[in-house]
Short mmCIF file of C-alpha atoms (C1' of nucleotides) in Angstrom, two decimals:
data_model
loop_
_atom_site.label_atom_id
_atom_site.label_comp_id
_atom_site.label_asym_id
_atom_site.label_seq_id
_atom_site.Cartn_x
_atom_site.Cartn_y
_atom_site.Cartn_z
CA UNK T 1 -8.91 -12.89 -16.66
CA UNK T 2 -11.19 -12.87 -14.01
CA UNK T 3 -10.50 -9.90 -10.71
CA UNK T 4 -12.84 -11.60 -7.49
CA UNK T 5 -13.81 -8.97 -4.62
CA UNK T 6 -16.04 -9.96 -1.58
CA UNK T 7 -18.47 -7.38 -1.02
CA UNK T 8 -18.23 -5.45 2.27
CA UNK T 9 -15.95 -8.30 3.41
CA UNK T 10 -14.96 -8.07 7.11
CA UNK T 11 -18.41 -6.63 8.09
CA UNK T 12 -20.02 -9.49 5.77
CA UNK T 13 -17.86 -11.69 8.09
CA UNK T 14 -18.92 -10.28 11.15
CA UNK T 15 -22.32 -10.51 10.29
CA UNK T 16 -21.99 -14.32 9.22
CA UNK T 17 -21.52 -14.84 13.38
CA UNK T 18 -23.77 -12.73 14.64
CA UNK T 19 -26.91 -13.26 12.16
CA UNK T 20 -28.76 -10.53 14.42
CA UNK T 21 -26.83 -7.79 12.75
CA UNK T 22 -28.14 -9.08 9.16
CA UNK T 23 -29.78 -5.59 7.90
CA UNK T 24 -28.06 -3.33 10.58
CA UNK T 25 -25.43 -0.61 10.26
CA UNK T 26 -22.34 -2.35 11.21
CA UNK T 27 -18.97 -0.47 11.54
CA UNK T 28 -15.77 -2.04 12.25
CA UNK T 29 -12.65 -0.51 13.16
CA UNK T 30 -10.04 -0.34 15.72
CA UNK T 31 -10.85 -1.74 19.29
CA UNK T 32 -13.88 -1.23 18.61
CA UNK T 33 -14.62 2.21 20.80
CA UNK T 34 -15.30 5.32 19.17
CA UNK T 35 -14.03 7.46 21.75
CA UNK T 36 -10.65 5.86 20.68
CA UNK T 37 -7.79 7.68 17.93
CA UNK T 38 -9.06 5.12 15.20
CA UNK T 39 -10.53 4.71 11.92
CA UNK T 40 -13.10 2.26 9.82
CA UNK T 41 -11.82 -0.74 8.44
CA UNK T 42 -15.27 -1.84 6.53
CA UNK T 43 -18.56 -0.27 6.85
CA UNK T 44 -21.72 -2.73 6.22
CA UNK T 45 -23.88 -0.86 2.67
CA UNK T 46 -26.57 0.23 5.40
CA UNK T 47 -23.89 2.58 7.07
CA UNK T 48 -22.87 3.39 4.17
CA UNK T 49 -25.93 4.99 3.65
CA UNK T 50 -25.11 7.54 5.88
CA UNK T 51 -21.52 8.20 4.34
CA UNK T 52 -19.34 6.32 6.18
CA UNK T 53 -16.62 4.31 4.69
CA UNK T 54 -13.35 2.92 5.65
CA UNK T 55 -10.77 5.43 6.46
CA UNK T 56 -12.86 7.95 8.16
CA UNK T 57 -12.34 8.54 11.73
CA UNK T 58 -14.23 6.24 13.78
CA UNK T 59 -15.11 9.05 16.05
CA UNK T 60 -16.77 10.85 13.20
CA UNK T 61 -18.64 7.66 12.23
CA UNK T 62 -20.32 6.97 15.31
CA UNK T 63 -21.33 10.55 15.08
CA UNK T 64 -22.63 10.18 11.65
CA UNK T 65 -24.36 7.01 12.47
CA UNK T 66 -25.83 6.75 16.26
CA UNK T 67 -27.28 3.75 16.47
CA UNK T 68 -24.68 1.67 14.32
CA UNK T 69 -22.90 -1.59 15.88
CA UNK T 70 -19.32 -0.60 16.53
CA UNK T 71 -17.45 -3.74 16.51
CA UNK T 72 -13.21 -4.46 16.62
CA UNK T 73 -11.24 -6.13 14.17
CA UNK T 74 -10.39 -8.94 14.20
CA UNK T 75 -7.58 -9.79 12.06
CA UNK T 76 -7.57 -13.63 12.50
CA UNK T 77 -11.53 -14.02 11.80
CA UNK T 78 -11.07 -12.63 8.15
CA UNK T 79 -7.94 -14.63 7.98
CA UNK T 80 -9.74 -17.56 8.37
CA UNK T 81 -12.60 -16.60 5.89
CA UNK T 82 -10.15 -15.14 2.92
CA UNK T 83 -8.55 -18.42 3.11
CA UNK T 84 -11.56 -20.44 2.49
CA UNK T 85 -12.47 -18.27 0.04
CA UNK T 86 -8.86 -18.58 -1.72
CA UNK T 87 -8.86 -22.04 -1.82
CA UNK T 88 -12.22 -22.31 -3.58
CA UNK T 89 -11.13 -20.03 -5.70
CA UNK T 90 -7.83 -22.27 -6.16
CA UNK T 91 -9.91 -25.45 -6.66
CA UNK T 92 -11.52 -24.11 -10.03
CA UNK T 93 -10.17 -26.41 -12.68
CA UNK T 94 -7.44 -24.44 -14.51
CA UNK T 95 -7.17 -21.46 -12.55
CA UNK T 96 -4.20 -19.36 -11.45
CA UNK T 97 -4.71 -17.58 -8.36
CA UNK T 98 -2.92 -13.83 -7.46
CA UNK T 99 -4.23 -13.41 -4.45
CA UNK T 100 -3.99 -9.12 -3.76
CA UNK T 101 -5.45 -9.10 -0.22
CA UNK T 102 -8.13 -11.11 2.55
CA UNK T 103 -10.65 -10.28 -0.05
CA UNK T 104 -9.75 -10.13 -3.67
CA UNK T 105 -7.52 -11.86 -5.94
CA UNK T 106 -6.97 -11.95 -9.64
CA UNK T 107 -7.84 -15.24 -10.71
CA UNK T 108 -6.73 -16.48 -14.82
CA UNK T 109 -9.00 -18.74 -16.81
CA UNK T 110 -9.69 -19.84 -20.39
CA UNK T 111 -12.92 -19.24 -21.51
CA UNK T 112 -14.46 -18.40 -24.40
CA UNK T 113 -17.54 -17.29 -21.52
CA UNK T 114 -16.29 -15.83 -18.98
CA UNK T 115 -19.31 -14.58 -17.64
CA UNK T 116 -20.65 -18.79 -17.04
CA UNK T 117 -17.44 -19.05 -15.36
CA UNK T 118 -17.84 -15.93 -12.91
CA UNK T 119 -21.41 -16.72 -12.19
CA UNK T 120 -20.14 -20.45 -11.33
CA UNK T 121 -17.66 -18.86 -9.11
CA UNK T 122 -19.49 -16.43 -7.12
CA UNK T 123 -22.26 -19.62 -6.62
CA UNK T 124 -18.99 -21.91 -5.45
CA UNK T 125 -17.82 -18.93 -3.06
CA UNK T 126 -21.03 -18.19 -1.76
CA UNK T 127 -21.92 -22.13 -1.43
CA UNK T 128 -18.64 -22.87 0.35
CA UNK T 129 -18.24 -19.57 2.54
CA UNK T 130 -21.88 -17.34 2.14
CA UNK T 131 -20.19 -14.82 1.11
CA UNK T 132 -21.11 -12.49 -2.16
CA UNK T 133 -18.64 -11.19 -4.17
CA UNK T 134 -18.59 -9.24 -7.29
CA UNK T 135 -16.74 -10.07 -10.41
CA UNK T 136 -14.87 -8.01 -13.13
CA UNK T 137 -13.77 -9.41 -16.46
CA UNK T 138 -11.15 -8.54 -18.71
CA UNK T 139 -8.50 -8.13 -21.08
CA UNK T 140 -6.05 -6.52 -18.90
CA UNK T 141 -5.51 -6.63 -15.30
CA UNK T 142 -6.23 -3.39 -15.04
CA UNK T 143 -9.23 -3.68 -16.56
CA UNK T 144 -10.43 -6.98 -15.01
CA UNK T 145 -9.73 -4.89 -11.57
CA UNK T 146 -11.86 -1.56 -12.60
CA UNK T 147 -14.39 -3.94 -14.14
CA UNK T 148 -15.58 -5.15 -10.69
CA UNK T 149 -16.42 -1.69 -9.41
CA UNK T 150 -19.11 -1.73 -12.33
CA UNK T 151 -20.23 -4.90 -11.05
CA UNK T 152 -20.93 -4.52 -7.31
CA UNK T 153 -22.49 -5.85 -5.25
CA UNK T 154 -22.73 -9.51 -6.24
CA UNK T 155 -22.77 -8.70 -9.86
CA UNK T 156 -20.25 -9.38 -12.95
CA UNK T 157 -19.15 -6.63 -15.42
CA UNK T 158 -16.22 -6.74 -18.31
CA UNK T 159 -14.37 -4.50 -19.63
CA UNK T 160 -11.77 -4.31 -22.80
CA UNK T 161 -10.03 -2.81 -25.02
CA UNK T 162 -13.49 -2.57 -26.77
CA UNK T 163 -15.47 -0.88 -24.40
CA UNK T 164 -12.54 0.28 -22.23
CA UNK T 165 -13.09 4.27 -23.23
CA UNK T 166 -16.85 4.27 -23.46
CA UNK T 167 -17.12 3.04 -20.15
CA UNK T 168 -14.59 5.27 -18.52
CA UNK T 169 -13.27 7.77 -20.79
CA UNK T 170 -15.35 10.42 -19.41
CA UNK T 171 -14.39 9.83 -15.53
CA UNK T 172 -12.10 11.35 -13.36
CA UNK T 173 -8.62 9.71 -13.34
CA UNK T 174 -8.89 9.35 -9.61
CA UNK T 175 -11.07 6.32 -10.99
CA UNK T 176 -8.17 4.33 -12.43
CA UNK T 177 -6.48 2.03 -9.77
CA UNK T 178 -3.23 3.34 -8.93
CA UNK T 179 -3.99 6.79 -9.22
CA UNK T 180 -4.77 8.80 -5.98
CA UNK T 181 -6.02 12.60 -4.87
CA UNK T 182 -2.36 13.72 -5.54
CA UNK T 183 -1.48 12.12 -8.99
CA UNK T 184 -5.05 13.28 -9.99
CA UNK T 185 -4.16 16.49 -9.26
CA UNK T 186 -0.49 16.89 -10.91
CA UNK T 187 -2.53 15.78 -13.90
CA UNK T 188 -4.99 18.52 -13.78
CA UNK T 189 -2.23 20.72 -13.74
CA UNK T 190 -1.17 18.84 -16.89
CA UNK T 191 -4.59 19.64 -18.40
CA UNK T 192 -5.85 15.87 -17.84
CA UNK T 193 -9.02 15.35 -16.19
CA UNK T 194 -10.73 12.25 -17.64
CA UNK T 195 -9.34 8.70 -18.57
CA UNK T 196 -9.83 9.55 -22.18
CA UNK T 197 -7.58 12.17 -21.58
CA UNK T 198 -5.14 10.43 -20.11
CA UNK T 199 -5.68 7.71 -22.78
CA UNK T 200 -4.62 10.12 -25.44
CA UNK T 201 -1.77 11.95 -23.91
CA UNK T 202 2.13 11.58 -24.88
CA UNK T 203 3.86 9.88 -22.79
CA UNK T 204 6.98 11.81 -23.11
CA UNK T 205 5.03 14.08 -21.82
CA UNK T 206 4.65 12.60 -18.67
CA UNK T 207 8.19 11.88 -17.93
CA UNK T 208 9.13 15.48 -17.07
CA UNK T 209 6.52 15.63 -14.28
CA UNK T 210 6.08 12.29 -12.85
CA UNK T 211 9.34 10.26 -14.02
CA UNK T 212 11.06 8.22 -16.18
CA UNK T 213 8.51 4.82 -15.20
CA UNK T 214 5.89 6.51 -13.48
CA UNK T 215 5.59 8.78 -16.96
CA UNK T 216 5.13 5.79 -19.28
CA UNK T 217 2.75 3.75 -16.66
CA UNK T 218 0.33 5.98 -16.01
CA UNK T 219 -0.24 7.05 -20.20
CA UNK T 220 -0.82 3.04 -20.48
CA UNK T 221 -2.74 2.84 -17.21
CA UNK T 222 -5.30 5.52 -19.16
CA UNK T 223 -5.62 3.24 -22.10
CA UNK T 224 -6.37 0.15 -19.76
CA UNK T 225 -3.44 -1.42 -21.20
CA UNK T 226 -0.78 -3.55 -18.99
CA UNK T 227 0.05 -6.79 -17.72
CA UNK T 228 -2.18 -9.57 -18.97
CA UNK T 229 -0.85 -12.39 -17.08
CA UNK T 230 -1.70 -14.00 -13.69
CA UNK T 231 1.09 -14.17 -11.50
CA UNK T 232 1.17 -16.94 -8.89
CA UNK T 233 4.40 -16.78 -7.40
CA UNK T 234 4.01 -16.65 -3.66
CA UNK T 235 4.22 -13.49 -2.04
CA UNK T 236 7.49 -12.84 -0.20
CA UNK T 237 7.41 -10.21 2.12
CA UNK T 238 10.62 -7.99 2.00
CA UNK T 239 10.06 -6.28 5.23
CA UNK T 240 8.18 -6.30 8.69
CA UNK T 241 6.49 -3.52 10.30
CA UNK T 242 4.42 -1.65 13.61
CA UNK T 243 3.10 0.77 14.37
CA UNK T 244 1.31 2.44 17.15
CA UNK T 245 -0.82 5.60 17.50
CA UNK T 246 -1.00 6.49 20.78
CA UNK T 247 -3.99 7.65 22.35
CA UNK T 248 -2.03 10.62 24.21
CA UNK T 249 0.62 12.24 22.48
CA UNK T 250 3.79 11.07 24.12
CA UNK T 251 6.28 14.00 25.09
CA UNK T 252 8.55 12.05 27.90
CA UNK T 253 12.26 10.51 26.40
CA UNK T 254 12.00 7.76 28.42
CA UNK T 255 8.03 6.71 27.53
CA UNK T 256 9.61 7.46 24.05
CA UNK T 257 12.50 5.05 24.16
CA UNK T 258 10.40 2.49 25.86
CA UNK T 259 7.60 2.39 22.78
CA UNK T 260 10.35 1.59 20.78
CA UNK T 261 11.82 -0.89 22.68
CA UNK T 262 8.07 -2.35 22.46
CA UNK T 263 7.74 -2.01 19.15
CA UNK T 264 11.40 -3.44 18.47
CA UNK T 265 10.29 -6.51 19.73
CA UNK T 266 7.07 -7.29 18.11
CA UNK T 267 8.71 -6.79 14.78
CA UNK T 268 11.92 -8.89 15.63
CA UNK T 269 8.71 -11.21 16.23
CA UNK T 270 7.55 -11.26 12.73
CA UNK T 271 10.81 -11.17 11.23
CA UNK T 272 12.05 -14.27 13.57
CA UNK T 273 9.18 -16.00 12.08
CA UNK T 274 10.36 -15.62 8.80
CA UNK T 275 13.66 -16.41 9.51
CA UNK T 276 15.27 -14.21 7.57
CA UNK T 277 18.32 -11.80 8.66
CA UNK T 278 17.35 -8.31 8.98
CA UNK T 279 19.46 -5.59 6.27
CA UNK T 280 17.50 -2.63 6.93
CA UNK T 281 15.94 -0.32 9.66
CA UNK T 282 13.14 3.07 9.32
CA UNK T 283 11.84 4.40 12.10
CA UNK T 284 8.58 7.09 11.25
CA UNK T 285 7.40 9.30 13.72
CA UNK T 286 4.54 11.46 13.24
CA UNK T 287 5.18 14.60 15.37
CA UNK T 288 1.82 16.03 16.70
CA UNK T 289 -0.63 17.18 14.76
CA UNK T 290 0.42 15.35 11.65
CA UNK T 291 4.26 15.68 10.55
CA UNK T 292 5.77 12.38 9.49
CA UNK T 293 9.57 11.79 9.10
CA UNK T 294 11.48 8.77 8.77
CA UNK T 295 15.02 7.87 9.95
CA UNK T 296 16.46 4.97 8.15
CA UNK T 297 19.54 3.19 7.51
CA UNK T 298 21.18 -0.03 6.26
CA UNK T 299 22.38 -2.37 8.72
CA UNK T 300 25.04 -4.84 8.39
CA UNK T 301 23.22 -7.94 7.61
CA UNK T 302 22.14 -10.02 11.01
CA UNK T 303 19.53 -12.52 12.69
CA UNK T 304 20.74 -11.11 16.11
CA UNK T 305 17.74 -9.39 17.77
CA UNK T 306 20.20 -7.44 20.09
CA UNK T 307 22.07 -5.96 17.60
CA UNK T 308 18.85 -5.09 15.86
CA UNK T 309 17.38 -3.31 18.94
CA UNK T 310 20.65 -1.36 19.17
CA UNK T 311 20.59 0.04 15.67
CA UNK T 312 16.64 1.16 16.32
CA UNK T 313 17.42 3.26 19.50
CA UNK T 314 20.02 4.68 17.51
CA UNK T 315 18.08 5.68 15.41
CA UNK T 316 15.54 6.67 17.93
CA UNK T 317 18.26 9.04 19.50
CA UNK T 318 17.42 10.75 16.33
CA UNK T 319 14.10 12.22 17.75
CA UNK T 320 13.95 15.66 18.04
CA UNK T 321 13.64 15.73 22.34
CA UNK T 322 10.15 17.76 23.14
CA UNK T 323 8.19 17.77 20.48
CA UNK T 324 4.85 15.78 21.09
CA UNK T 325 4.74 12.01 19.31
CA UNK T 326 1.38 10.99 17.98
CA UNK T 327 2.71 7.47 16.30
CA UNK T 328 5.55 5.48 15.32
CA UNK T 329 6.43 2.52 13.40
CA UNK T 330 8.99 0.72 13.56
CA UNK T 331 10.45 -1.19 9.68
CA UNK T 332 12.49 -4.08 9.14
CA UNK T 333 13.57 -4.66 5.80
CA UNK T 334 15.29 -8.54 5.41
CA UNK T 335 17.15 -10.19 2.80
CA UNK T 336 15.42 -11.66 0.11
CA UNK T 337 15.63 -15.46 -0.59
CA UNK T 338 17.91 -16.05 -3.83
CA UNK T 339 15.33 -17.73 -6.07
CA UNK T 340 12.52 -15.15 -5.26
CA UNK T 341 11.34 -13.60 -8.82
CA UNK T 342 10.83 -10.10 -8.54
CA UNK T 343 7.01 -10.48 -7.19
CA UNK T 344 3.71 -8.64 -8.20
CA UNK T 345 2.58 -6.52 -5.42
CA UNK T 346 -1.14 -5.25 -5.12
CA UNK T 347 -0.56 -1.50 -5.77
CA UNK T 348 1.61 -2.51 -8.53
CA UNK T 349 0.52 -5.87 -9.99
CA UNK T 350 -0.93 -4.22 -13.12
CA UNK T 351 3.44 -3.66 -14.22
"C1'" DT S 1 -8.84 16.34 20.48
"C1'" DC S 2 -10.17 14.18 13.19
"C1'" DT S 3 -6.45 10.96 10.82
"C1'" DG S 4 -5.07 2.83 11.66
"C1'" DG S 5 -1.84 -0.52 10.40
"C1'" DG S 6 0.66 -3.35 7.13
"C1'" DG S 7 2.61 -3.39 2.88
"C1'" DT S 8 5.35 -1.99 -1.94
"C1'" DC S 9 7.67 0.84 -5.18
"C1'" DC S 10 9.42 5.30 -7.26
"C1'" DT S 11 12.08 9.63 -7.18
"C1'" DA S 12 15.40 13.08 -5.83
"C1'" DG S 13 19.61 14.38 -4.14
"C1'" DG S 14 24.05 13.72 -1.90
"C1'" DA S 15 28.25 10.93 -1.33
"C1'" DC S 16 31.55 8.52 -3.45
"C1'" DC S 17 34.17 6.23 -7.18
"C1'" DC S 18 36.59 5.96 -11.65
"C1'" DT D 1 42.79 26.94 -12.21
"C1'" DC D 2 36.12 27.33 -10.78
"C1'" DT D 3 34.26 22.29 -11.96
"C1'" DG D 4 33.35 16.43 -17.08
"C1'" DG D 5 30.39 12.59 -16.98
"C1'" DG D 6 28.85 8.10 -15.88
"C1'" DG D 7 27.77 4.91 -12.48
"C1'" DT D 8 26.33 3.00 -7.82
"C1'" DC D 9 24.80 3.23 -3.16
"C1'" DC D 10 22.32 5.32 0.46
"C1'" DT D 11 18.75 8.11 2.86
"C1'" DA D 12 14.54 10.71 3.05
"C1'" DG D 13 10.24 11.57 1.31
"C1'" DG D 14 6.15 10.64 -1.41
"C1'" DA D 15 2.37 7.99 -3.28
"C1'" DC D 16 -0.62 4.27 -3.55
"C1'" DC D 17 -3.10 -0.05 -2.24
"C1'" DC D 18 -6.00 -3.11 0.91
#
DNA sequence: TCTGGGGTCCTAGGACCC
DNA sequence: TCTGGGGTCCTAGGACCC
């Protein structure tokens, strides 16, 4: 199987409509102003040069890089372009798309060579869209996903089962996908470092640390092994959420109550669109500087947006009165439609 | 003034039931 | 009386991904 990934995407996409930024240090993120709480949503490769990537605070980046071209996102532009892209990806003869975000997607073909077929694609994607995008091969999803890391930009790389450990064995296990700066750690502690160390430990003895499933995944996640089938069963989302960070830290009950009033209604929005009933509410708020809790609680099953916006300023009474509010978010979970198979998500499509 | 926004899933622990 | 064992449901918190 083949794993597709444009290369810098939304500032690619930016670029594409403004043709004077071709070659310039482009940083998107936010609203666009760096004196703004925000953070980078794609960084073009010539501000990456300077070590900016998405995540970091825009402030910082604008520091980092002064003469860069500080642009906004704009979610419905890449919309647009990952759609275009999807659909020639769709329109390859055979294929079976599992699409994982605006810019990458697994996609499952029958080759005996695979690298004529990624070549043809990245020419049909770039010929349709000029766009570049890099392609991993292989025999896993997992491995078709890390693959294309090997092969950016623009370039095609496989990995299997054969060359799975020579390639990585001797990286960090922050390298595998689904394993982050805290997992990596808990492993260290464990005595793993590298994939090949992961590769050969016991599963069993994961389990006591990280969990009956999350044990057994992440031994097989260090041998490259999982799922190695394509899943296009449309995504069904099983919940609807906002949040805001606000650019003063909000103290006042009744500016309090009022943001999630506003934020109540922009997610009875989306979930109206779906029409779905709502079973489920979480509110987070992250206290100033950065302590995040979450109030939840099943609701009796309803389409009524009043009864909704009562159940989230209950659970807004739940705010501790005083202490300074730096965000909140605002989660409906809904009822899932009855013939809805279990779907593949992107953290977790490799299962 | 350093820290977005939209998602999914797993785990732990308490409540409750038989 | 000094405390079973299995199961489910719920909430809070954690981790990861794009």
């Amino acid at each position: 199987m083949l794993h597709v990934d444009l290369d810098q995407f939304i500032a690619a996409v930016e670029v594409l409509r403004r043709p004077e930024l071709a070659g310039k240090p482009v940083i998107v993120g936010g609203r666009g102003d760096p004196s703004e709480r925000a953070v980078v949503s794609t960084a073009s490769y010539e501000a990456r040069a300077y070590g900016v990537g998405s995540g970091i605070p825009l402030r910082i980046a604008a520091r980092k890089v002064p003469d860069a071209v500080i642009l906004p996102v704009d979610h419905e532009a890449y919309l647009r372009e990952s759609e275009k892209v999807m659909a020639v990806l769709r329109s390859q003869p055979g294929a079976t798309v599992q699409v994982l975000g605006w810019d990458e997607a697994f996609v499952g073909i029958d080759s005996d060579v695979p690298e004529e077929i990624a070549r043809e694609l990245q020419d049909a994607v770039l010929a349709e869209t000029r766009l570049h995008c890099s392609i991993g091969i292989g025999d896993t999803l997992v491995r078709a996903k890390v693959a294309t890391g090997f092969g950016k930009p623009a370039g095609i790389f496989r990995l299997t089962e054969g060359n799975w450990l020579q390639v990585m064995g001797d990286r960090p296990t922050i390298d595998l996908w689904g394993i982050g700066a805290k997992v990596s750690r808990r492993l260290a502690s464990l005595g793993i470092t590298t994939v090949s160390g992961l590769a050969a430990a016991n599963p069993a003895d994961l389990v006591p640390e990280f969990g009956p499933k999350m044990g057994l995944w992440y031994a097989q996640l260090g041998r490259g092994e999982g799922s190695r089938v394509v899943d296009d069963t449309p995504w069904v989302a099983r919940g609807h959420s906002r949040e805001t960070t606000f650019q003063r830290d909000l103290t006042d009950a009744a500016d309090i109550d009022e943001a999630v009033r506003v934020l109540a209604g922009h997610v009875l929005g989306d979930v109206a669109a779906e029409g779905r009933p709502v079973i489920g509410l979480t509110l987070k708020v992250r206290y100033a500087p950065f302590t995040t809790t979450t109030y939840g609680r099943k609701i009796p099953e309803t389409s009524d947006p009043e009864a909704v916006l009562a159940h989230a300023m209950e659970l807004a009474a739940k705010i501790e009165p005083g202490r300074p509010i730096r965000l909140l978010g605002l989660r409906a979970e809904m009822t899932m439609p009855e013939d809805s198979r279990q779907g593949h998500t992107p953290t977790r499509s490799g299962w």
